[in-house]
Short mmCIF file of C-alpha atoms in Angstrom, two decimals:
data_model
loop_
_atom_site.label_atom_id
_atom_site.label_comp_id
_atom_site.label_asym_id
_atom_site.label_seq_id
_atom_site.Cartn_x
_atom_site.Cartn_y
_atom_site.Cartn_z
CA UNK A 12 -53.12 -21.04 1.31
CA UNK A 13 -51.34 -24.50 0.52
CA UNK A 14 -52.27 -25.68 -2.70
CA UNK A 15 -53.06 -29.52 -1.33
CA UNK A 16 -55.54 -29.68 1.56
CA UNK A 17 -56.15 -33.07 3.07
CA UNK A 18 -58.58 -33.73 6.01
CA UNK A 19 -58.22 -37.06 8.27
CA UNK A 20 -60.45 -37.42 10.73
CA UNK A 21 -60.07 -40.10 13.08
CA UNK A 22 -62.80 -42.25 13.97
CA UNK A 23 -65.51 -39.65 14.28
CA UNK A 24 -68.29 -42.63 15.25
CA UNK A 25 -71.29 -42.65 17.52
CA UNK A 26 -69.70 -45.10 20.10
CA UNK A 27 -66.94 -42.62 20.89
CA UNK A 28 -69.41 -39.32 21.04
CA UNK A 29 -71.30 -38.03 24.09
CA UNK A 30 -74.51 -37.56 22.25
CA UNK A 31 -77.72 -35.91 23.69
CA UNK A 32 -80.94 -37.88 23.57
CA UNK A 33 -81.89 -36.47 20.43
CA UNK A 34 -79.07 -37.84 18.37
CA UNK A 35 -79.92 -41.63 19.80
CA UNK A 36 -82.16 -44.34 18.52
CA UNK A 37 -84.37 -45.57 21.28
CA UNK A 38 -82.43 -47.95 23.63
CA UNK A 39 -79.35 -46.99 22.45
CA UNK A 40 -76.24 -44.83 23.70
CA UNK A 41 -73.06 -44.20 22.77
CA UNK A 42 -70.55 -47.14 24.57
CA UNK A 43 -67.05 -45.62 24.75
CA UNK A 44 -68.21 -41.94 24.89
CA UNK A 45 -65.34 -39.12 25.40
CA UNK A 46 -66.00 -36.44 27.16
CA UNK A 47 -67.11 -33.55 24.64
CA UNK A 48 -66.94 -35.39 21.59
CA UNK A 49 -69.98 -34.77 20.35
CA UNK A 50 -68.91 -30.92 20.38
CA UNK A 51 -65.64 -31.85 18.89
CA UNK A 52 -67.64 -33.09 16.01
CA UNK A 53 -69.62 -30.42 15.62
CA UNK A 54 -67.07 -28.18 15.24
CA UNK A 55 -65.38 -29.97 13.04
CA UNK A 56 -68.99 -30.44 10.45
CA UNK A 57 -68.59 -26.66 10.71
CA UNK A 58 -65.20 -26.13 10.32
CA UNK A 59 -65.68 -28.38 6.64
CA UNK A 60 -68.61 -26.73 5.66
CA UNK A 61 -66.94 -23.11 6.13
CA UNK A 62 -63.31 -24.17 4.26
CA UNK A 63 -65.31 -26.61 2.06
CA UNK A 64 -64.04 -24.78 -0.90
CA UNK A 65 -60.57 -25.28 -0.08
CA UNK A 66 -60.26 -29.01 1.27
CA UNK A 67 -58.92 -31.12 -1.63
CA UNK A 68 -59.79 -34.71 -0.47
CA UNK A 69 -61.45 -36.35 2.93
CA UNK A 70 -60.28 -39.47 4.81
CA UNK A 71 -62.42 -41.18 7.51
CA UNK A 72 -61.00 -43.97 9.50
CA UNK A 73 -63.75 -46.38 11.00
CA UNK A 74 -62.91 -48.56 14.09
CA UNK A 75 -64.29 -51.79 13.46
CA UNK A 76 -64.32 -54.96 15.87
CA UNK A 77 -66.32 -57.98 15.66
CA UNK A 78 -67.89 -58.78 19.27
CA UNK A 79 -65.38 -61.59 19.28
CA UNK A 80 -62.15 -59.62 20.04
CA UNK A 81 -59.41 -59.80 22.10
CA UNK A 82 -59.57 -56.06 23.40
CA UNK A 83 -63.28 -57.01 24.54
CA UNK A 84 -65.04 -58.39 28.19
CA UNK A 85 -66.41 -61.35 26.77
CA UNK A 86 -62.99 -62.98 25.26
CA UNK A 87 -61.61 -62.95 28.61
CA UNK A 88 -62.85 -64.73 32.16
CA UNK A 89 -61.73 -64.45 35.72
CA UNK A 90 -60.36 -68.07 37.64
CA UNK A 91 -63.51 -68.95 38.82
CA UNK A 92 -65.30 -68.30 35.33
CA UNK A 93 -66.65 -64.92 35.99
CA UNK A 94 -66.81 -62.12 33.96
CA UNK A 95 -63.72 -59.51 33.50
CA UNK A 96 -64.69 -55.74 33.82
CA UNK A 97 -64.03 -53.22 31.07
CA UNK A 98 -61.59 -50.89 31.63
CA UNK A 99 -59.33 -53.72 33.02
CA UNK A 100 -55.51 -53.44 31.78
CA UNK A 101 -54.30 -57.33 31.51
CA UNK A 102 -50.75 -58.11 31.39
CA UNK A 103 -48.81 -61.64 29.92
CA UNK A 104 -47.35 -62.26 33.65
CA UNK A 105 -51.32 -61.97 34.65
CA UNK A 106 -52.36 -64.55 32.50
CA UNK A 107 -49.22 -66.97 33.22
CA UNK A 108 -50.81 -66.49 36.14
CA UNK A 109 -54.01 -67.05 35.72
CA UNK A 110 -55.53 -64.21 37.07
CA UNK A 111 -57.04 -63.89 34.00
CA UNK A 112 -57.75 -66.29 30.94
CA UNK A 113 -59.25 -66.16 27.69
CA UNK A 114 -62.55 -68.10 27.55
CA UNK A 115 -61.57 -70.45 24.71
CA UNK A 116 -58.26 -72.27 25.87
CA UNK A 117 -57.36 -72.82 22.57
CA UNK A 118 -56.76 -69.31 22.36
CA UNK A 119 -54.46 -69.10 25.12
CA UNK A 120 -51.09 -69.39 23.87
CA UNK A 121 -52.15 -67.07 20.56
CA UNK A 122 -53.34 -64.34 23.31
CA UNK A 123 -49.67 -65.09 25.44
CA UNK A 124 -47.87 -64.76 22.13
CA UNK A 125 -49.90 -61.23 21.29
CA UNK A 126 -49.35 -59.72 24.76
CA UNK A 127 -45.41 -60.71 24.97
CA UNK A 128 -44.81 -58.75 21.33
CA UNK A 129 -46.99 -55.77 22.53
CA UNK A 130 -45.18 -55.53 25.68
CA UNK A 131 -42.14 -55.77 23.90
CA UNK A 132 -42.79 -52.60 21.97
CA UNK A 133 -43.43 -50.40 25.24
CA UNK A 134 -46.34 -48.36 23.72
CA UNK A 135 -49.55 -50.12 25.29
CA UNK A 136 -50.91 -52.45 27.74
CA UNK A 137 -53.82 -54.53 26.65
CA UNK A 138 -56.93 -52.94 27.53
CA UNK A 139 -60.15 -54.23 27.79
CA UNK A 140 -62.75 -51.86 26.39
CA UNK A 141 -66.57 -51.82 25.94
CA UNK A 142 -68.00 -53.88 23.12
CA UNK A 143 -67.63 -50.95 20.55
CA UNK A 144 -67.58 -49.69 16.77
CA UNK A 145 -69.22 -53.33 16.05
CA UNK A 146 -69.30 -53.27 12.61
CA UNK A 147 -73.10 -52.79 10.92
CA UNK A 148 -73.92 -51.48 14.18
CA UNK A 149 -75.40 -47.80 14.57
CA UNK A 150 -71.87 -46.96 17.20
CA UNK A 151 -69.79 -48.06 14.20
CA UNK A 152 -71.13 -45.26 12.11
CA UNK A 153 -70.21 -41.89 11.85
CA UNK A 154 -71.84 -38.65 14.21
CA UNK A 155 -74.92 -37.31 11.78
CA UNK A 156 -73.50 -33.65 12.01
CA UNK A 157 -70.42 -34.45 10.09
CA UNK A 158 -71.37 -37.09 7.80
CA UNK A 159 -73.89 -33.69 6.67
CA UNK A 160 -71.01 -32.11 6.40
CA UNK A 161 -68.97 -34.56 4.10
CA UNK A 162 -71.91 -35.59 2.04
CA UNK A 163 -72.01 -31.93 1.38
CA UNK A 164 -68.62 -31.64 0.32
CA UNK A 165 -68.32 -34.79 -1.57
CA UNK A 166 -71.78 -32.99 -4.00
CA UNK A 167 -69.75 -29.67 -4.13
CA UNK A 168 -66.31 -31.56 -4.90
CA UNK A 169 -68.28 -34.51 -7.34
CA UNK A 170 -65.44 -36.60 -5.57
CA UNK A 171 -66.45 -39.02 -3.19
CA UNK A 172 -64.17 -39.09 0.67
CA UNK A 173 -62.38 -42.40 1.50
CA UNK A 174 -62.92 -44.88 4.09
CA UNK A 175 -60.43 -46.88 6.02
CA UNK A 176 -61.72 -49.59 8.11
CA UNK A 177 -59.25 -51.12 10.89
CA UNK A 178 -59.71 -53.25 13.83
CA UNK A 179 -61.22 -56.39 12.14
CA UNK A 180 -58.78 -58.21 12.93
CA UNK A 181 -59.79 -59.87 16.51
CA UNK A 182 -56.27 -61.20 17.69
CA UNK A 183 -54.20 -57.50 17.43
CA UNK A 184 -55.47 -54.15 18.89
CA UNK A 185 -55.29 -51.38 15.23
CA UNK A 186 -55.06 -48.25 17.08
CA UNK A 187 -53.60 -46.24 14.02
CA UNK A 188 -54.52 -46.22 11.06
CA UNK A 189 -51.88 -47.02 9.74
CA UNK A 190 -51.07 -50.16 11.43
CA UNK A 191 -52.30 -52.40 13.63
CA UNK A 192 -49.83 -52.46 17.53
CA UNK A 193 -48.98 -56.43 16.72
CA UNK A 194 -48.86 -57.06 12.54
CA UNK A 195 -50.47 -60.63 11.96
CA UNK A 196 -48.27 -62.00 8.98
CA UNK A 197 -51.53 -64.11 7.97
CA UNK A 198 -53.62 -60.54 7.80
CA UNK A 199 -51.99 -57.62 5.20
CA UNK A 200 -54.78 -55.47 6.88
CA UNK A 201 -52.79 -55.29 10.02
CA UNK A 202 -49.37 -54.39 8.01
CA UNK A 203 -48.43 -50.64 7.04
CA UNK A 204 -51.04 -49.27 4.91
CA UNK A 205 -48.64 -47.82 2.69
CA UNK A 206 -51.39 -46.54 0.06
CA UNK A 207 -52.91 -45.05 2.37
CA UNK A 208 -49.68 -43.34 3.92
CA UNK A 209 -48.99 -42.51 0.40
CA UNK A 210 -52.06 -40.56 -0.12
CA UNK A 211 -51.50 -38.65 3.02
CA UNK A 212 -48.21 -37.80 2.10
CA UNK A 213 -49.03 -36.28 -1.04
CA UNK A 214 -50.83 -32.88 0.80
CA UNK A 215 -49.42 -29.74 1.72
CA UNK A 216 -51.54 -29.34 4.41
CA UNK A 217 -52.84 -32.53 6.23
CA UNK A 218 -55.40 -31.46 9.41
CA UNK A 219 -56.20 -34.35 11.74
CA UNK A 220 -58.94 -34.56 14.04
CA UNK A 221 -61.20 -37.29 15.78
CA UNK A 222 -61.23 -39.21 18.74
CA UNK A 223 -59.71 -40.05 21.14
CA UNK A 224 -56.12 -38.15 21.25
CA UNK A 225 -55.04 -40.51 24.26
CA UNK A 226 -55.02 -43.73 21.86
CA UNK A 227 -56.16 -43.56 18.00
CA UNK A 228 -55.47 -40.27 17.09
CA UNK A 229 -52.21 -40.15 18.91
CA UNK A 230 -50.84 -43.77 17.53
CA UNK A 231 -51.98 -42.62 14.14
CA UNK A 232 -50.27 -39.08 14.11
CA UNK A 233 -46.90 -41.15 15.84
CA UNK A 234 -46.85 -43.60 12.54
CA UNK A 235 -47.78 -40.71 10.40
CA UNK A 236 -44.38 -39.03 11.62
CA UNK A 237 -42.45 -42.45 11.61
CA UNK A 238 -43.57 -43.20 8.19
CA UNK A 239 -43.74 -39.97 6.34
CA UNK A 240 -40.83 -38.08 4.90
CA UNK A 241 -38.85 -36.04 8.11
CA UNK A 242 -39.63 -32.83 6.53
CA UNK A 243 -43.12 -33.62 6.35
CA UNK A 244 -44.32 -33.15 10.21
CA UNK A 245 -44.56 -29.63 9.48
CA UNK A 246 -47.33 -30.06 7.33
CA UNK A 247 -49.75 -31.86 9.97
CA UNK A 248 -51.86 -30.10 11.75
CA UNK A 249 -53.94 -31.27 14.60
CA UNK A 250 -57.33 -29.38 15.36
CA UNK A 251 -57.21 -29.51 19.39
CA UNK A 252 -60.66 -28.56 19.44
CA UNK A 253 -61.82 -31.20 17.45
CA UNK A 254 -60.45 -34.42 19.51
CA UNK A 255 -60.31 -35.31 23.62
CA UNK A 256 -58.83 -38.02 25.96
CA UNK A 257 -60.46 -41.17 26.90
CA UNK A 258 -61.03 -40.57 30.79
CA UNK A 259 -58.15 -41.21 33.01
CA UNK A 260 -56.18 -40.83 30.01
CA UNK A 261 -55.68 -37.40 30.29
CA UNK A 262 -51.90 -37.50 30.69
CA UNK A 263 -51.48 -39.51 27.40
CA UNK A 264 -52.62 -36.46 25.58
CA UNK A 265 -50.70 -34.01 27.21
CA UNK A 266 -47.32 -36.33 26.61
CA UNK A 267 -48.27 -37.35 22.77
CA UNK A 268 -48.77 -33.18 21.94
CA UNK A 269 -45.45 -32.52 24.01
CA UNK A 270 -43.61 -35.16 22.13
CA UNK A 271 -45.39 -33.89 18.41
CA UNK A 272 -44.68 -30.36 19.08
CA UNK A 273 -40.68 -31.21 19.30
CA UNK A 274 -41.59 -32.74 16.15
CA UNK A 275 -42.51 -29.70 14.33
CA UNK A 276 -46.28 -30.73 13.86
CA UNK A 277 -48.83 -27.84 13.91
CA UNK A 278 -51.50 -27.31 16.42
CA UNK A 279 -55.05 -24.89 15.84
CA UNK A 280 -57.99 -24.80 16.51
CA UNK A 281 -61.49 -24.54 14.51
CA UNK A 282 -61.62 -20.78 15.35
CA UNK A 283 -57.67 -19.84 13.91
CA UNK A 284 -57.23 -22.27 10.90
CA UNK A 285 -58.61 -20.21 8.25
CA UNK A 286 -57.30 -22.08 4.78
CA UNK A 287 -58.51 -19.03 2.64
CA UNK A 288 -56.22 -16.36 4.88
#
C-alpha cells in the first residue's frame, strides 16, 4: 500500500450528474448532466467509504460561474439580436464576422482578445454551455451520496477535505484546476495554482475521478503531468468508472486516456483498486 493516499475528485456537482427524481428539489434538474454520472458518483461514495481507512487527504474542485460569463447563452447574441443556442462552438473569425457578438459591445474587443490567445494554444474552441455550477446554487453543490461519504471520512480522519473553487472568473474558461485556458494577469485565481499542485505532488498515490473526462478532468490530469515532477505520472491514477464524456465528446476521452497512458499514468476501476492489498 503507498504510504500517501490523495483523492481528487473533479467537480462531482449536481449540474453535471444525471440524477433520478428523488435526488432533485422540486423544479429543479441537473443542467449539464453526463451520461451516468450519477452512478459514477456513487461508486466513487463507496469506493471512499470502503478504503476510508487508507485515504490520507481529500480534494474537491467546484466549478463555479457567475450567470454573467463568457462560456454562457446569455453573454452572446445572434446579428439580428436573438438568442445563441448552447452547445454552440464560436470562433474569433465568427465574431469578426459578426455572426455572433457579445451583448455588451464594450465587451467585444476583451472577448476578440480571449478567443485569439485560446485559439492560439490549440486545446479548445469556445463553447457555449448551459448556465451551470452558478455559485450558491443547488447545481453548484456536490451529489448527496458523496458529500456522505466525505463528511464521513473527514469525522473518522478529524481532518477536514479541501475545496478549490475555479471558474469565477467570467472573461477565461478554468477547465483545470489548475489553471484557467487564458491566465488574466489582473486575476492570480486564473494563474497556476501552485499550492495546490504542491499538495498534490506530495502523495504517493494520487486517484482522480469526477466529471467530465472530455474537458475538466482531462485538462486537469494534462496540467497535473505538465506541472508535476516527470517521474510523478506514475503515481496518478484515474478511476474510469468514476468519470464519463460530455455527449458528442466521446472521442476526447478516448484521445486524452491514449495520450496519458504513453505517459505512464495508471488506470482502475472502483472494483480493482484495493489500497489495503
Amino acid at each position: 500500500m503507498p504510504s500517501s493516499v490523495q483523492l481528487l475528485a473533479i467537480d462531482p456537482q449536481n449540474d453535471f450528474c444525471d440524477l433520478p427524481a428523488a435526488y432533485l428539489p422540486p423544479s429543479t434538474k441537473p443542467s449539464l448532466a453526463v451520461a451516468g454520472a450519477h452512478r459514477h458518483m456513487q461508486r466513487l461514495a463507496n469506493w471512499l467509504r470502503r478504503e476510508a481507512a487508507h485515504v490520507d487527504a481529500i480534494t474537491i474542485t467546484l466549478d463555479s460561474h457567475q450567470r454573467f460569463d463568457i462560456a454562457h447563452p446569455d453573454f452572446w447574441q445572434l446579428p439580428d439580436g436573438s438568442a445563441v443556442a448552447p452547445f454552440t462552438p464560436i470562433t474569433a473569425t465568427q465574431v469578426r464576422d459578426a455572426q455572433f457578438m457579445p451583448r455588451q459591445p464594450a465587451h467585444l474587443a476583451r472577448t476578440l482578445d480571449y478567443l485569439d490567445a485560446l485559439e492560439r494554444q490549440g486545446r479548445y474552441t469556445l463553447m457555449v454551455w448551459p448556465v451551470h455550477c452558478e455559485l450558491g446554487s443547488w447545481g453548484h453543490g456536490i451529489h448527496a451520496d458523496l458529500l456522505a461519504a466525505c463528511g464521513a471520512w473527514q469525522l473518522a480522519h478529524q481532518r477536514p477535505m479541501q475545496h478549490v473553487l475555479k471558474g469565477t472568473n467570467p472573461f477565461t474558461e478554468h477547465y483545470s484546476a489548475l489553471m484557467a485556458e487564458v491566465v488574466d494577469p489582473d486575476d492570480p485565481g486564473t494563474a497556476l495554482n501552485r499550492p495546490l499542485l504542491q499538495r498534490l505532488a506530495q502523495s504517493d498515490l494520487l486517484v482522480i475521478a469526477g466529471e467530465a473526462s472530455s474537458h475538466c478532468v482531462r485538462a486537469s490530469v494534462e496540467h497535473l503531468v505538465e506541472y508535476l515532477p516527470a517521474d510523478h505520472a506514475q503515481r496518478l491514477v484515474l478511476l474510469t468508472d468514476c468519470m464519463g464524456p460530455v455527449a458528442g465528446f466521446e472521442a476526447a476521452e478516448q484521445d486524452f486516456f491514449a495520450a496519458m497512458r504513453t505517459r505512464g499514468v495508471q488506470f482502475a476501476t472502483t472494483d480493482t483498486l484495493r489500497l489495503a492489498d
